[in-house]
Structure formats: structure tokens, C-alpha cells
């Protein structure tokens, strides 16, 4: 890695505590996976010698060789189709699609092939593939570099979808995804790549199940609170935590639920949180209509309707194509828009 | 028109002429015993009989759909018999002849077309992947599988080779070009076997490509060869050579089997709307089975008793296919929830439980005599 690791220490169970960025944490998870399982393969555009356009795969080709970590020609359908074929042959592929918007050319291979092969073959051909997808906005990049595809993929039977919000989760959720025998779309919040936090690395006795104790599909209460629940994932978790800090100055105690898994959604965790706070605001970057916020809102209504003190609010991107860089801050849910929604739900 | 295209292309490997005469080819010598020759004939006849029966079953309402291989038997049996047990084949959805060579039972094929399964067999058990319906998607799977073979270190004279079947229509798909390129730059041990049956549903060759399909390979940097797709020996010899080329680590090859779809695209199609019967008549004279029969007769390596025996076996297979088709069990409604995921999934489990309760509520009502 380009940056030295600092703050190494020891946590419970002998696991190492290391401060690192999310980008480094993902790199460490890939390193762990490549080390522990010779069937894992990392490939995609520019992931080898360059180490990926975000340097997430930095050093992996040098460490594991060109058979395990390799560049592909520039074709996203090809990358995922390759992963499907490799999985049929017993490998555990971890392909990267360079940017969210470039996942669209691979949609047939993701939706019609990867997601359904286990079902079509009645379990004879499992697809333990983790598609790494740098996702969401916030880096003022050109069009197609700031998309939020979670609703599209969460709609597809056979897929699992996950979006970490901080370095520690990025590490654990990626290992969990790779070790899963099902295909996972792993959405990396680009805007948080340089977020530096402590990460609990697997101990020397790394076990397949040692991914922090939470099963696939578990949400996480990022901040406990009493007056309303902010539901978010990816980069919006950090923003909601900031909203909660500001609201606390006015005596409003907000809970922030980091959904993490967008398929399967932690319905129980969601219901438990909202049942306590009686109010919910869902925040996501994707456009409003048929976004995942609608699913979250519906799940809350189905499960804890009688506990609700106000309708579920949604704070989202607008129903427009992702705007050019300078307008990104206006498009993405701002702290003020989220605070306004909190106020609406509290005053209902 | 497609005939003109054929005449413009002299480079076509043919080892058995429509008149049943053997031809020598410098690059593709073939040494075949009388018994093997009779075996190929038997394969061709039986597979055509299975196909004929399946078309009839669809007409009788026993199958939802069938994609006939009529006219393409030689391309499929020749290449299918070139495969070794450890090789892996990735078919499209018309490869009933290759399936036959891989040991898939006709009833397993019928299960998809009857609508009782999305698949029908374990691909690993037979070295034959499930049928791919989205055109060309399997070209990438074959390439990925072949790159896995490279990483297994399973190359060499006794190594593993991969073959991918697709049609002329699939060459228009981006996935095919991506697969060609990925396979080329990685030198992957995969043979791309294109059955150019002249029709992508209603689209003739001149509406699909401006250059002969086998020449595509040159642009990607690997060999391409056109064979007489109605010649089982050319299909066998050239595929065997291409597989060997691949398994020895020399990279991919493209074989364009120039053949003709004698039937409709599927049982839902009406080719009389887009092609003339004269074309069909001309290809009938190049029939892939007749030339083998002529050869066997002329060379005296099969007699009337042999042909009668094969015909009888074909009839009995026809009957068996008919019976087994009707005996295919209807799937349990709750089957739809099985194998969506490899790992336990609470959401699916809940939906299955709810649906089971819903179904059971009718049984309870029936039991109580309530209608």
C-alpha cells in the first residue's frame, strides 16, 4: 500500500486492530481471501500492474502472481461472463467492474446468468462470485461514475447486495461476501475510500466464520437514539451520523441504522429500531421512484405500522439522470434536507 | 442467395462428399474404422429420430416448444464424438446431437422443453453445460471455464479442452466478440464451434455479416476454418484437431460448420414466410445422413441387416422418448423456492412457508368438502 499502516494494536481474541482507510481495508480483505483460499481470483480492468484506478488492488498481483490477479480486456459483460465460467470450473472469482455506470453492459451476465445458474442447475453449479462495484456519487466525476444501482440488483432473485459504510465493515463484509457460496454485488462507496478508521483484522486463527459475528443480512446500529431512526447505507451513513450530531445539539436523539445488506434486508433489525423510535427517515443517493427506500418504507409499514407515529420519510436523489459534477452536492441528500425530513417526522 | 455465398467460399473442408465419396485433406487426415463409421451413422439416425419425435410431441401438446436440429446432425455428432470424457461443452439450445454424444438422455432434454425444469442435468456429471437461451452468453462461460483449466494446469496432450457451440446469429452478439478476444489474449483452450445454419430465425447470412464467419477469427488472432457442416467426418476430424490444438496450449480456434437448418427455428416458427422451398430442396441433396449411408453401402461396410437394425432401434427410441416425455413428473409448486441461493435465506424461507400455508388452505377446504 502507498500509505503506512499506523496504530496497530491487539483487540479481543488476538485479532489485530489497525487504523487504515476503506481503500486499504478492501485491499487487506482481498489479500486475506487470496491467501486463505487458492481458488480465489481477482480480475478486471487495470487491477493488476496499476493496482486499480482507486489503487484498491495495489500490490496484489506482485504478491499472488498473474494467474491469481489479472487484467482483462475492456469489456464488462466479458468480465462477469468469465467469472461465471470460472465459477463453473470450481473457482471463487472476485471480479471488479471499474465504475457503477459500467455495470450496465454486464447486466445480462449478472442477471440472466450469474444470479440464476445455481437455480437453473438445481444447485449443481453454484456461483461463489463477488462482483466489486465502486459505487455511489460524491467524487465529482463525469457521468456514469456516480450511480447507485442497489435497487436494480436487489430486485434480482439469486443475488445478494451489500454496501459497507466504513473501513471495518468494508473489510468484514468483503470477506463475508467472498466466502459466501452465492453471488454478491459488493458496492464500494467511492466517496469514503479515504475514510480512515480502526479495522479489526482477522486473527492468526482466521476462521471461515470469523467475520465479526454478524451473519449475512445483519444491519448495524451505527448510533443508538430514541426519537427517530435514520436508515442508510454506503456513504449516506456517514452523512446521517453527522445529521445526528447536529440534531443532538437541539436535543433530538437520532438513531442511525446502517442497513449494510440491501439484499437480504435485515427486516427484523429494521422493525426493532423503528418500533423503538416510532419514526423513520430513509436516506439514499439513488433517485426516489422505485428506489430501495420504497422497499424499506414498505417493510416498516408491514411490520410495525401500529408503532409508527408518523409516515416514513424518504430523502433521496431526484428522479433525474445523475447530474454533472458541480451539481452533485445539490442532487445528493444534503444534511439540511435530511434535517428537514427529521423535523417533518417529529412534527407530524 | 445463401447459395451464392457458399460458392464464393472455396475454403471448405470436406472429407465425405454428398455422393458418399471420401476425400483427403492435407491438414485433416482421418483414419476411421468401419465400426466407427457405422457408429456415426447410428448416432445420426437415432438423433434425428429423437428430434422428429420431439417435434411430434410438441404438435401433440406434450412439449411447450422444441428447437429442431434437423439438417445439423453431422455437425453435432462429428464434433460431439471428437470430445473426450474430461472435456467440457457449452451448448446453445439446439445441441441435442452433442448432448446425445455426452450421454444426456433425451428425456433430460425434454424436461426443459416440456417446462418441468429450467435445466435438466448436472453439467459436471456429463461434461455438458445446461442449454443457454440468451444468445452467445455461453461463449464467455466457455472462455472463463477454459481459463480455469489453464490455472488448474490441466493442459497437455492428455489435458482438458473446452468447446462452445453457437449459431450464426450469435456472431452478431457482443458477447461472442468479447469471448473471442478474451480467449485470444489469454490463449485459452477453447474451440468455438459455430453452426452456420444460414438462418437466425428469419435473417439470412447477408443480413448478418459482410465477411464469412470463420474469417472473424483472424481479426482476433487465432485460426478459423470453414467445414462442410453436413459432413460428419469433416466435423469429427477438424474438431478433434482443434481440441488437440487447444488442450496442448496453443489457444482457441474457430470452426464454422457450414450447414442448413432444414426445419423451422423452433416449433413456433413458420419459415415459409421468409425463405423459398427451392433452397430447402437443394440442401436436401446434401443431407448429412444420406451420404454416410451411401458410403457405407458403396464400400460394403454395412448391409441391409445393419440398416434394418438401426431403423428398428430408432423406432424403439422414438417410442421410449414418447413414453418418457409423458411420464415426466409435474414439478411440485414449492419447487420454485428451491436452490435460489446456495446458502439459507430467511426471506425465501418465509415466502415458501406462506405459500405452503396458502396451498394447504385449499387442501383443508377440500378435505372439509368446502368448494
Coordinates of N, CA, C and O in Angstrom, one line a residue, chain A residues 125-189:
Chain A
X125 N -24.4 -26.1 -10.1 CA -23.4 -25.1 -10.4 C -23.6 -23.9 -9.5 O -24.4 -23.0 -9.8
X126 N -22.9 -23.8 -8.4 CA -23.0 -22.6 -7.5 C -22.1 -21.5 -8.1 O -21.2 -21.8 -8.9
X127 N -22.4 -20.3 -7.7 CA -21.8 -19.1 -8.3 C -21.2 -18.3 -7.1 O -21.7 -17.2 -6.8
X128 N -20.1 -18.8 -6.5 CA -19.5 -18.0 -5.4 C -18.7 -16.8 -5.9 O -17.5 -16.8 -5.8
X129 N -19.4 -15.9 -6.5 CA -18.7 -14.7 -7.2 C -19.0 -13.5 -6.4 O -20.2 -13.2 -6.0
X130 N -18.0 -12.7 -6.1 CA -18.2 -11.4 -5.6 C -17.8 -10.3 -6.6 O -16.7 -10.2 -7.0
X131 N -18.8 -9.6 -7.1 CA -18.6 -8.5 -8.0 C -18.3 -7.2 -7.3 O -19.2 -6.7 -6.6
X132 N -17.1 -6.8 -7.3 CA -16.8 -5.5 -6.6 C -17.2 -4.3 -7.6 O -16.8 -4.3 -8.7
X133 N -18.0 -3.4 -7.0 CA -18.5 -2.4 -7.9 C -18.3 -1.0 -7.1 O -19.2 -0.7 -6.3
X134 N -17.3 -0.3 -7.5 CA -17.2 1.1 -6.9 C -18.5 1.8 -7.2 O -18.8 1.9 -8.4
X135 N -19.1 2.4 -6.2 CA -20.5 2.9 -6.4 C -20.7 4.2 -5.8 O -19.9 4.7 -5.1
X136 N -21.9 4.7 -6.1 CA -22.5 5.9 -5.5 C -21.6 7.1 -5.9 O -20.7 7.0 -6.7
X137 N -22.1 8.3 -5.5 CA -21.5 9.6 -6.0 C -20.6 10.2 -5.0 O -20.0 9.5 -4.2
X138 N -20.4 11.5 -5.2 CA -19.7 12.3 -4.2 C -18.2 12.5 -4.6 O -17.5 13.1 -3.7
X139 N -17.8 12.1 -5.8 CA -16.4 12.4 -6.1 C -16.3 13.4 -7.3 O -15.2 13.5 -7.9
X140 N -17.4 14.0 -7.7 CA -17.4 15.0 -8.8 C -16.8 14.4 -10.1 O -16.1 15.1 -10.8
X141 N -17.1 13.2 -10.4 CA -16.6 12.6 -11.6 C -17.5 12.8 -12.7 O -18.7 13.2 -12.5
X142 N -17.1 12.5 -14.0 CA -18.1 12.6 -15.1 C -19.3 11.6 -15.0 O -19.3 10.8 -14.1
X143 N -20.2 11.8 -15.9 CA -21.4 11.0 -15.9 C -21.0 9.5 -15.9 O -19.9 9.2 -16.4
X144 N -21.9 8.7 -15.3 CA -21.7 7.2 -15.3 C -20.7 6.8 -14.2 O -20.3 5.6 -14.1
X145 N -20.2 7.7 -13.4 CA -19.2 7.4 -12.3 C -19.8 7.7 -10.9 O -19.1 7.8 -10.0
X146 N -21.2 7.9 -10.9 CA -21.8 8.2 -9.6 C -23.1 7.6 -9.4 O -23.9 8.1 -8.6
X147 N -23.3 6.4 -10.0 CA -24.6 5.8 -10.0 C -24.8 4.9 -8.8 O -23.9 4.3 -8.2
X148 N -26.1 4.8 -8.4 CA -26.5 3.9 -7.3 C -27.4 2.8 -7.8 O -28.6 3.0 -8.1
X149 N -26.9 1.6 -8.0 CA -27.6 0.5 -8.7 C -28.2 -0.5 -7.7 O -28.7 -1.5 -8.1
X150 N -28.3 -0.1 -6.4 CA -28.7 -1.1 -5.5 C -30.1 -1.6 -5.7 O -30.4 -2.8 -5.5
X151 N -31.1 -0.7 -6.1 CA -32.4 -1.2 -6.3 C -32.5 -2.2 -7.5 O -33.3 -3.2 -7.4
X152 N -31.8 -1.9 -8.5 CA -31.7 -2.8 -9.7 C -31.3 -4.2 -9.3 O -32.0 -5.2 -9.6
X153 N -30.2 -4.3 -8.5 CA -29.7 -5.6 -8.2 C -30.4 -6.2 -7.1 O -30.5 -7.5 -7.0
X154 N -31.0 -5.4 -6.1 CA -31.7 -6.0 -5.1 C -33.0 -6.7 -5.6 O -33.6 -7.5 -5.0
X155 N -33.4 -6.2 -6.8 CA -34.7 -6.8 -7.4 C -34.4 -8.1 -8.0 O -35.4 -8.8 -8.4
X156 N -33.2 -8.5 -8.1 CA -32.9 -9.7 -8.9 C -32.8 -11.0 -8.0 O -31.9 -11.0 -7.1
X157 N -33.7 -11.9 -8.2 CA -33.6 -13.2 -7.4 C -32.2 -13.8 -7.6 O -31.7 -13.9 -8.7
X158 N -31.6 -14.3 -6.5 CA -30.4 -15.0 -6.6 C -29.2 -14.2 -6.3 O -28.1 -14.7 -6.0
X159 N -29.3 -12.9 -6.3 CA -28.2 -12.0 -5.9 C -28.3 -11.6 -4.4 O -29.4 -11.6 -3.8
X160 N -27.1 -11.4 -3.9 CA -27.0 -10.7 -2.6 C -26.3 -9.3 -2.9 O -25.5 -9.2 -3.8
X161 N -26.8 -8.3 -2.1 CA -26.2 -7.0 -2.4 C -25.8 -6.4 -1.1 O -26.6 -6.4 -0.1
X162 N -24.6 -5.8 -1.0 CA -24.1 -5.2 0.2 C -23.4 -3.9 0.0 O -22.7 -3.8 -1.1
X163 N -23.5 -3.0 0.9 CA -22.8 -1.7 0.7 C -22.2 -1.3 2.1 O -23.0 -0.9 3.0
X164 N -20.9 -1.5 2.3 CA -20.3 -1.1 3.6 C -20.2 0.5 3.7 O -20.3 1.2 2.7
X165 N -20.1 0.9 4.9 CA -20.1 2.4 5.1 C -18.8 2.8 5.8 O -18.5 4.0 5.8
X166 N -18.0 1.9 6.3 CA -16.7 2.4 6.9 C -15.6 1.3 6.7 O -16.0 0.2 6.3
X167 N -14.4 1.6 7.0 CA -13.3 0.6 6.7 C -13.5 -0.7 7.4 O -13.2 -1.8 6.8
X168 N -13.9 -0.7 8.7 CA -14.1 -2.0 9.4 C -15.1 -2.9 8.7 O -14.9 -4.1 8.5
X169 N -16.3 -2.3 8.4 CA -17.3 -3.1 7.7 C -16.8 -3.5 6.3 O -17.1 -4.6 5.8
X170 N -16.1 -2.6 5.6 CA -15.6 -2.9 4.3 C -14.8 -4.2 4.3 O -14.9 -5.0 3.4
X171 N -13.9 -4.3 5.3 CA -13.1 -5.4 5.4 C -13.9 -6.7 5.7 O -13.8 -7.7 5.0
X172 N -14.8 -6.6 6.7 CA -15.5 -7.8 7.2 C -16.5 -8.2 6.1 O -16.7 -9.4 5.8
X173 N -17.3 -7.2 5.6 CA -18.3 -7.6 4.6 C -17.8 -8.1 3.3 O -18.4 -9.0 2.7
X174 N -16.6 -7.7 3.0 CA -16.0 -8.2 1.7 C -15.6 -9.7 2.0 O -15.8 -10.5 1.1
X175 N -15.0 -10.0 3.1 CA -14.6 -11.4 3.4 C -15.8 -12.2 3.4 O -15.9 -13.4 2.9
X176 N -16.9 -11.7 4.1 CA -18.1 -12.5 4.2 C -18.7 -12.7 2.8 O -19.2 -13.8 2.5
X177 N -18.6 -11.7 1.9 CA -19.1 -11.9 0.5 C -18.3 -12.9 -0.2 O -18.9 -13.8 -0.9
X178 N -17.0 -12.8 -0.1 CA -16.2 -13.8 -0.9 C -16.4 -15.2 -0.4 O -16.4 -16.1 -1.2
X179 N -16.5 -15.4 0.9 CA -16.7 -16.7 1.5 C -18.1 -17.3 1.2 O -18.4 -18.5 1.4
X180 N -19.0 -16.4 0.9 CA -20.4 -16.9 0.6 C -20.4 -17.7 -0.7 O -19.7 -17.4 -1.7
X181 N -21.2 -18.7 -0.8 CA -21.3 -19.5 -2.0 C -22.3 -18.9 -3.0 O -22.6 -19.5 -4.0
X182 N -22.9 -17.8 -2.6 CA -23.8 -17.1 -3.5 C -23.2 -15.9 -4.2 O -22.2 -15.3 -3.6
X183 N -23.7 -15.5 -5.3 CA -23.1 -14.3 -6.0 C -23.5 -13.0 -5.2 O -24.7 -12.9 -4.8
X184 N -22.5 -12.1 -5.0 CA -22.8 -10.9 -4.2 C -22.3 -9.7 -5.0 O -21.3 -9.7 -5.6
X185 N -23.2 -8.7 -5.0 CA -22.7 -7.4 -5.6 C -22.3 -6.6 -4.4 O -23.0 -6.2 -3.5
X186 N -21.0 -6.3 -4.4 CA -20.3 -5.6 -3.3 C -20.1 -4.1 -3.7 O -19.3 -3.8 -4.6
X187 N -20.9 -3.2 -3.2 CA -20.9 -1.8 -3.6 C -20.0 -1.0 -2.7 O -20.3 -0.8 -1.6
X188 N -18.9 -0.5 -3.3 CA -18.0 0.3 -2.5 C -18.3 1.8 -2.6 O -18.3 2.3 -3.8
X189 N -18.5 2.4 -1.5 CA -18.8 3.9 -1.6 C -17.5 4.7 -1.9 O -16.7 4.9 -1.0

